[in-house]
Amino acid sequence: MSLSSNGKTYYPDVLPERTYIYYIKAPISGGLLRLESGKTVQPRVNRLIHFPINLSHQVLPYKDRRK
């Protein structure tokens, strides 16, 4: 994990133990979060998800509400 500030890249001394995803809004359809374990999570408004930082994850294709 790297962060950048003022054009400089740095790495934190201690990595966090968990990843957090918060859904401010949800897509019209799709957008499931698929975890390395095979579990899927449906995006819902105001949902907070957390899992170990070393667990791979991906967001599946979705249709969004663009204005």
Tab-separated table of C-alpha atoms in Angstrom:
chain	number	residue	atom	x	y	z
A	1	MET	CA	0.000	0.000	0.000
A	2	SER	CA	1.456	3.342	-0.962
A	3	LEU	CA	0.195	6.839	-0.382
A	4	SER	CA	1.263	10.029	-2.050
A	5	SER	CA	1.468	13.538	-0.766
A	6	ASN	CA	2.892	16.541	-2.557
A	7	GLY	CA	4.156	14.295	-5.351
A	8	LYS	CA	6.092	12.008	-2.966
A	9	THR	CA	5.221	8.354	-2.460
A	10	TYR	CA	5.569	6.829	0.971
A	11	TYR	CA	4.642	3.600	2.692
A	12	PRO	CA	3.155	3.506	6.193
A	13	ASP	CA	5.342	1.934	8.878
A	14	VAL	CA	2.469	-0.227	10.098
A	15	LEU	CA	-0.213	-1.510	7.719
A	16	PRO	CA	-3.793	-1.552	8.966
A	17	GLU	CA	-5.199	-4.985	9.781
A	18	ARG	CA	-8.546	-4.493	8.015
A	19	THR	CA	-10.008	-2.968	4.852
A	20	TYR	CA	-13.244	-0.971	5.172
A	21	ILE	CA	-15.753	-0.264	2.400
A	22	TYR	CA	-18.679	2.067	3.031
A	23	TYR	CA	-21.522	2.370	0.519
A	24	ILE	CA	-22.774	5.948	0.337
A	25	LYS	CA	-25.048	4.926	-2.528
A	26	ALA	CA	-25.771	1.672	-4.347
A	27	PRO	CA	-25.812	0.902	-8.080
A	28	ILE	CA	-29.061	0.261	-9.961
A	29	SER	CA	-27.980	-3.332	-10.533
A	30	GLY	CA	-24.909	-5.518	-10.083
A	31	GLY	CA	-21.845	-4.300	-8.225
A	32	LEU	CA	-21.497	-7.279	-5.932
A	33	LEU	CA	-18.320	-7.310	-3.881
A	34	ARG	CA	-16.642	-10.703	-4.315
A	35	LEU	CA	-14.124	-11.738	-1.678
A	36	GLU	CA	-11.274	-14.215	-2.171
A	37	SER	CA	-13.170	-16.679	0.039
A	38	GLY	CA	-15.915	-16.823	-2.617
A	39	LYS	CA	-18.413	-14.911	-0.487
A	40	THR	CA	-20.300	-12.091	-2.230
A	41	VAL	CA	-21.781	-9.001	-0.601
A	42	GLN	CA	-24.682	-7.013	-2.048
A	43	PRO	CA	-24.067	-3.240	-2.071
A	44	ARG	CA	-26.662	-1.375	0.000
A	45	VAL	CA	-26.862	2.277	0.971
A	46	ASN	CA	-25.274	2.937	4.379
A	47	ARG	CA	-23.608	-0.506	4.537
A	48	LEU	CA	-20.150	-0.834	6.074
A	49	ILE	CA	-18.087	-3.910	5.247
A	50	HIS	CA	-14.739	-4.850	6.745
A	51	PHE	CA	-12.382	-7.744	6.152
A	52	PRO	CA	-8.675	-8.602	6.609
A	53	ILE	CA	-6.433	-6.382	4.471
A	54	ASN	CA	-4.681	-9.375	2.896
A	55	LEU	CA	-7.944	-10.821	1.501
A	56	SER	CA	-8.214	-10.155	-2.249
A	57	HIS	CA	-11.494	-8.686	-3.472
A	58	GLN	CA	-13.154	-7.305	-6.590
A	59	VAL	CA	-16.277	-5.400	-7.562
A	60	LEU	CA	-18.337	-7.119	-10.256
A	61	PRO	CA	-19.787	-5.092	-13.188
A	62	TYR	CA	-22.674	-2.783	-12.353
A	63	LYS	CA	-25.092	-0.234	-13.780
A	64	ASP	CA	-24.863	3.110	-11.991
A	65	ARG	CA	-27.150	6.105	-11.550
A	66	ARG	CA	-25.313	8.767	-13.533
A	67	LYS	CA	-26.923	12.162	-14.043
